[in-house]
Short mmCIF file of C-alpha atoms in Angstrom, two decimals:
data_model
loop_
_atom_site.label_atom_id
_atom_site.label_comp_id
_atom_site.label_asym_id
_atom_site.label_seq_id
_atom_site.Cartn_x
_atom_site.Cartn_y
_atom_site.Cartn_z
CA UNK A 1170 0.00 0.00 0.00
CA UNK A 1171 1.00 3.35 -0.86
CA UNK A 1172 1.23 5.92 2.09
CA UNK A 1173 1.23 9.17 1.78
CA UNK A 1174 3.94 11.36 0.96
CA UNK A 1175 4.15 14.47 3.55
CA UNK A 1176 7.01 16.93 3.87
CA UNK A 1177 6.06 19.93 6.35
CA UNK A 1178 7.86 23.13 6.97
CA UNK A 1179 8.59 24.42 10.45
CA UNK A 1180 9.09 28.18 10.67
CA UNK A 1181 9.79 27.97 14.07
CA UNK A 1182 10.59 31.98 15.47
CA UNK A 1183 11.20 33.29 12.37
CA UNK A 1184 10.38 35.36 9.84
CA UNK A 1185 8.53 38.54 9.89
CA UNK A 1186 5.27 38.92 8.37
CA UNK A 1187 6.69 40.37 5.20
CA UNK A 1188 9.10 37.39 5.12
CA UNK A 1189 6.49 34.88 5.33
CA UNK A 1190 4.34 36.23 3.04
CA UNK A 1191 6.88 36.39 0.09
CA UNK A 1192 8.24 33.35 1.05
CA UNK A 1193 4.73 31.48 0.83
CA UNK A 1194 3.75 33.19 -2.55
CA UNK A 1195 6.81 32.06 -4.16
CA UNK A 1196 6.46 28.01 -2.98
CA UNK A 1197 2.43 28.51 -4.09
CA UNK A 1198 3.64 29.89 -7.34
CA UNK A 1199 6.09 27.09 -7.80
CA UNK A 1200 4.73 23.54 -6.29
CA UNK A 1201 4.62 21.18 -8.94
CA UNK A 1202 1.42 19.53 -8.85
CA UNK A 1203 3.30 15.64 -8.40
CA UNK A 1204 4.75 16.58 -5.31
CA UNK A 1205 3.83 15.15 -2.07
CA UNK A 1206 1.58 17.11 0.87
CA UNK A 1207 3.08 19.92 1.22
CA UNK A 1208 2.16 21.90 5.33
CA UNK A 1209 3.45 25.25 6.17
CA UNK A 1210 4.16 25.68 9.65
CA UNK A 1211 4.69 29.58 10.67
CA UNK A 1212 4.43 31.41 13.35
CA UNK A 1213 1.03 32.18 14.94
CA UNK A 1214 1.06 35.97 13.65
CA UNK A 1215 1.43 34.65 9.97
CA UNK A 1216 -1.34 31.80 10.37
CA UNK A 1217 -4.28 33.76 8.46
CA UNK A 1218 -2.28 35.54 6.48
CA UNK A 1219 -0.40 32.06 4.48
CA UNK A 1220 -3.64 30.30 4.42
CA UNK A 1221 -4.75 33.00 2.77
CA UNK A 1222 -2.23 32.62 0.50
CA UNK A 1223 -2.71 28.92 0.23
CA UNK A 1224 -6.12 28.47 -0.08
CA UNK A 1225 -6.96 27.17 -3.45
CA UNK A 1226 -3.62 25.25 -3.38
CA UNK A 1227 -2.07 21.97 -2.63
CA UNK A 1228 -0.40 23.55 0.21
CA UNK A 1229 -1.55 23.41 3.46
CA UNK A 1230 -1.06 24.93 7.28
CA UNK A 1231 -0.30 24.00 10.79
CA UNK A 1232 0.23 25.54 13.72
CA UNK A 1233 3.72 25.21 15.95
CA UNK A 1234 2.07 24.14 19.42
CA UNK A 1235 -1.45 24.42 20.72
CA UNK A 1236 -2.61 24.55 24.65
CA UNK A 1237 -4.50 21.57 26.53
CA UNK A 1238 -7.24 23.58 26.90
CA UNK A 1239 -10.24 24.73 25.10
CA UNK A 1240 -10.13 28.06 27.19
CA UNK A 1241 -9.18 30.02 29.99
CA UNK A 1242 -6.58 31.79 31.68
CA UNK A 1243 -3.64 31.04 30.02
CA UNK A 1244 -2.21 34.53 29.08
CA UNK A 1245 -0.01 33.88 25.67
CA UNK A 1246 -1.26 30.31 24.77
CA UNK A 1247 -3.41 28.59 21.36
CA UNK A 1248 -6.20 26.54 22.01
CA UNK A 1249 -6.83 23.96 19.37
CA UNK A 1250 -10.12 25.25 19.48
CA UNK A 1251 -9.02 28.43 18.32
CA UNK A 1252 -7.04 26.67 15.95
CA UNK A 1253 -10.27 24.77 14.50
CA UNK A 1254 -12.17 28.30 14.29
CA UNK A 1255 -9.63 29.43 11.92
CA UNK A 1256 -9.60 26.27 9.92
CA UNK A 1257 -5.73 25.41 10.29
CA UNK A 1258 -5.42 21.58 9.75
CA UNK A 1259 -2.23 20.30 11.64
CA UNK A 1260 -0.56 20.85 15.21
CA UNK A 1261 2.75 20.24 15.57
CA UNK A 1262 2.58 18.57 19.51
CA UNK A 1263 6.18 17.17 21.16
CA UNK A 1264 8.78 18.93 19.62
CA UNK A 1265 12.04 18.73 20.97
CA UNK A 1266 12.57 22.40 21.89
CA UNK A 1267 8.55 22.17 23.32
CA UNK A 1268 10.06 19.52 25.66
CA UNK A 1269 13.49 21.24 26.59
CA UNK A 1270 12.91 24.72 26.75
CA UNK A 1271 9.32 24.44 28.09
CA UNK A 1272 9.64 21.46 30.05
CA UNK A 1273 6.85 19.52 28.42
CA UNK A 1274 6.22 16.13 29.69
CA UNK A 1275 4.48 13.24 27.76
CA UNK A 1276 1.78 13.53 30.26
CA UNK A 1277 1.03 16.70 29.09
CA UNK A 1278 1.60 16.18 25.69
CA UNK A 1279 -1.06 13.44 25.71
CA UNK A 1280 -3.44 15.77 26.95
CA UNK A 1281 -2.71 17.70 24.19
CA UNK A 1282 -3.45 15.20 21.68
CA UNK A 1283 -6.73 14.77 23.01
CA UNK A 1284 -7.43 18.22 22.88
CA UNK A 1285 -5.99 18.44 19.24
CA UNK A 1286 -8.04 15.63 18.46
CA UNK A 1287 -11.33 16.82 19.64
CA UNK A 1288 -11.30 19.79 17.60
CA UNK A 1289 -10.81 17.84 14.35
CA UNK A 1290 -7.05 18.75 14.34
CA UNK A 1291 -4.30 15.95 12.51
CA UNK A 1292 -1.57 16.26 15.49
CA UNK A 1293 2.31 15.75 14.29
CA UNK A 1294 3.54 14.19 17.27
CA UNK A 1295 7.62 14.33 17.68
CA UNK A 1296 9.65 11.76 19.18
CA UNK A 1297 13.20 11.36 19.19
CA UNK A 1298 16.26 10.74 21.77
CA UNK A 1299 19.56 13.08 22.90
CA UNK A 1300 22.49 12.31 21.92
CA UNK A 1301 23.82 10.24 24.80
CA UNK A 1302 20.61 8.11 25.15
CA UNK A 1303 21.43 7.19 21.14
CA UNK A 1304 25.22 6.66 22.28
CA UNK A 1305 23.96 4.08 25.23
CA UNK A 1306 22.01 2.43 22.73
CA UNK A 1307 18.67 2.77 24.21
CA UNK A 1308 17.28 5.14 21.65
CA UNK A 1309 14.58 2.22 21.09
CA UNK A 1310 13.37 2.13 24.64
CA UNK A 1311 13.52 5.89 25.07
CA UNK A 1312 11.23 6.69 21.76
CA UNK A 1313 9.12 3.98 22.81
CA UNK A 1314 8.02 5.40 25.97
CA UNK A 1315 7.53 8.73 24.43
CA UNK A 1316 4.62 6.56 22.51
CA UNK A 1317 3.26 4.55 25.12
CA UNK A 1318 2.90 7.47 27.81
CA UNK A 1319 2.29 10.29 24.71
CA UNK A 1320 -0.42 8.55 22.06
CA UNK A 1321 -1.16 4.59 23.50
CA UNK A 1322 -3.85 5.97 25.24
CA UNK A 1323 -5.69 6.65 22.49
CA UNK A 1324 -8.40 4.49 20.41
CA UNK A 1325 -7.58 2.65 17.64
CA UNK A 1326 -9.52 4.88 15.72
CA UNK A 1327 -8.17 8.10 17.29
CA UNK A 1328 -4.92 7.06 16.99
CA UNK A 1329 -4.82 6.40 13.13
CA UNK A 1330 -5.50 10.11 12.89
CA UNK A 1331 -2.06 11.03 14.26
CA UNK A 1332 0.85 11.30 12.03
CA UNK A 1333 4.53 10.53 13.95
CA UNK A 1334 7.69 12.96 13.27
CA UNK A 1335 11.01 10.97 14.34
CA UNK A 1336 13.47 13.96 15.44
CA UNK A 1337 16.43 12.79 16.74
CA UNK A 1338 17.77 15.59 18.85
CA UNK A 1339 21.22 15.36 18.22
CA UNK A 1340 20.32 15.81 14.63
CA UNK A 1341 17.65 19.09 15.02
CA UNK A 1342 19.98 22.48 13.41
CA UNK A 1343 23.41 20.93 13.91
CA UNK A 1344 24.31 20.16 10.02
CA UNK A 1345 24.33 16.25 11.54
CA UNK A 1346 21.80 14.16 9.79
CA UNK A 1347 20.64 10.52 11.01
CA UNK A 1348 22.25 7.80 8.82
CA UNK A 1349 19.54 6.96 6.20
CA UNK A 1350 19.55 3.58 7.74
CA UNK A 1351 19.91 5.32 11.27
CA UNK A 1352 15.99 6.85 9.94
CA UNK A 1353 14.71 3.66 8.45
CA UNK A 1354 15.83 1.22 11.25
CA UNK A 1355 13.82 4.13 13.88
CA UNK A 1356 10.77 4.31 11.81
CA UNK A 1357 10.93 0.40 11.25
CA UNK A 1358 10.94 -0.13 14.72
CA UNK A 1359 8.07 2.67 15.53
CA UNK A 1360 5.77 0.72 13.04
CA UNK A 1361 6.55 -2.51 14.65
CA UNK A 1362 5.45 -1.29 17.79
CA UNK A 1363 2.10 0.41 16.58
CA UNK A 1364 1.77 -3.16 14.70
CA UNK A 1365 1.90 -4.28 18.39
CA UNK A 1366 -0.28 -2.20 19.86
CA UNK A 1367 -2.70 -1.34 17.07
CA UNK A 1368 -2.72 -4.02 14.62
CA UNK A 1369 -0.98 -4.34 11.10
CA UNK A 1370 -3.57 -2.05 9.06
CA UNK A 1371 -2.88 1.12 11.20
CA UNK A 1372 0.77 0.08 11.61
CA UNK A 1373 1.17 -0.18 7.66
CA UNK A 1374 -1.36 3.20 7.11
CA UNK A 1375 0.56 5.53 9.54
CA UNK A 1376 2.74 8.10 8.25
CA UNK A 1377 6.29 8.37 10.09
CA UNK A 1378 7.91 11.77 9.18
CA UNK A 1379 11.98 12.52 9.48
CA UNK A 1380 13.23 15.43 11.19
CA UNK A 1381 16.82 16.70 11.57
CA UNK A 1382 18.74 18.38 9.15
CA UNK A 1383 16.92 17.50 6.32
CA UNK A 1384 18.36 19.30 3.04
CA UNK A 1385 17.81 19.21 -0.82
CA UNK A 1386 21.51 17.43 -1.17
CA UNK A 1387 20.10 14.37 0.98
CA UNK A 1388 16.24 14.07 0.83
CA UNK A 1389 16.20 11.73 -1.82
CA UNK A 1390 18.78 9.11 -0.04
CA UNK A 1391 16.28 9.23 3.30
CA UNK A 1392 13.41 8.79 1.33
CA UNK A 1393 14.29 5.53 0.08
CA UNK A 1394 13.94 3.70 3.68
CA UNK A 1395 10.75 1.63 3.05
CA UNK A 1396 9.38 3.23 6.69
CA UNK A 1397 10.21 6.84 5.80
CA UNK A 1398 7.39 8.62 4.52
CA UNK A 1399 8.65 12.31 4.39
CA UNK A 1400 9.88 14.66 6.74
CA UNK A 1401 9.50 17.61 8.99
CA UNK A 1402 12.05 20.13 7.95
CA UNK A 1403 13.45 23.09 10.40
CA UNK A 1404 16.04 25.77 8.48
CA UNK A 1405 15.72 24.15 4.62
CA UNK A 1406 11.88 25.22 4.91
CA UNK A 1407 12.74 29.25 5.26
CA UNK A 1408 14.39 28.50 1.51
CA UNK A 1409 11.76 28.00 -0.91
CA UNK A 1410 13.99 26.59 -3.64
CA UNK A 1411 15.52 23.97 -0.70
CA UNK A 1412 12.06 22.94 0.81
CA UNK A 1413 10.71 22.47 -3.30
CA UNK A 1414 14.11 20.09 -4.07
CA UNK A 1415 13.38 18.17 -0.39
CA UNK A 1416 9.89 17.77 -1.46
CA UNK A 1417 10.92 16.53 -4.93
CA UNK A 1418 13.43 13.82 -3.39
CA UNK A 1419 10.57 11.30 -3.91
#
């Protein structure tokens, strides 16, 4: 069965308005029509704006982060709710710098999957180990608990709605990129243990994004693992001509 093919761009903190606009118009002006999914991930302040700019296209939006929340006092945070209202698609829940710099736990995270879920959201949930977890050779165990206590909660049919971003950290903006059998033997293993948990149709339907360093010059050699089903790109997204040749590495 053919999955399919995703490769999402996350803005993180940058890019002004202006920026994000001109960069948007030129990647809606240029997609080629074969090209896999193509998500936009900008800042908050930019949301309306790009899918304004993307409507009508093959491109679509997410959002960085949303709150557990529907509503309430929570001075500077997204509900998904709010997220619904203005019809943005995909959350980005889990990512590594979420986790770090904001201290967010898979406890939490799972309640944020809910909460994505509930408003009709697709949540892009990151996993991924440090550096000395992958050196002690326990990177399977480690991701694997960032399932169980993140998404295994969730119904089979709940769950199938989630797609899975693989982010190893030592790989996130350091120019160091995952082996392309370092990515396929990760998202091998992730699939086995959704097989496990959920059955073989879910396990062989869910799409398993890579994250970390992903470029033009080595898209196409990650894409080939059998398991690898796109990726979730940091810097290369805030160059349109870059994110287009990642997203043609198919």
């Amino acid at each position: 069965m053919s999955r399919k093919k995703i490769v999402a761009g996350n803005w993180k903190m940058n890019t002004s308005l202006s920026e994000g606009i001109a960069l948007a118009n030129q990647l809606a002006a240029s997609q080629p029509s074969d090209q896999p999914q193509l998500i936009l991930i900008p800042p908050f302040t930019h949301l309306m704006t790009i899918k304004a700019i993307t409507d009508g296209t093959m491109i679509a939006v997410g959002a960085q982060n949303c709150h557990q929340e529907a509503k309430g006092a929570f001075t500077g945070e997204i509900s998904a709710q709010m997220l619904h209202s203005c019809g943005i698609p995909y959350v980005i829940l889990g990512h590594s710098e979420r986790r770090q710099y904001f201290h967010e736990d898979n406890h939490l995270l799972s309640k944020k999957v809910i909460s994505a879920l509930g408003q009709g959201l697709t949540p892009i949930f990151c996993v991924g180990e440090a550096l000395d977890i992958r050196n002690a050779g326990h990177q399977n165990d480690f991701v694997f608990g960032q399932l169980r206590e993140g998404l295994f909660h969730l119904s089979a049919d709940d769950f199938s709605k989630v797609i899975i971003a693989y982010e190893p950290i030592w790989a996130i903006g350091t120019g160091v990129t995952a082996s392309p059998q370092q990515a396929q033997d990760m998202h091998a293993y992730i699939r086995s243990q959704i097989d496990i948990q959920y059955g073989t149709d879910i396990a062989t339907d869910l799409v398993i994004l890579y994250g970390g360093s992903v470029k033009g010059s080595n898209a196409r050699e990650i894409f080939a693992g059998a398991d690898v089903d796109g990726a979730l790109v940091g810097g290369a997204s805030l160059d349109a001509e870059d994110f287009l040749r990642i997203a043609g590495g198919f």
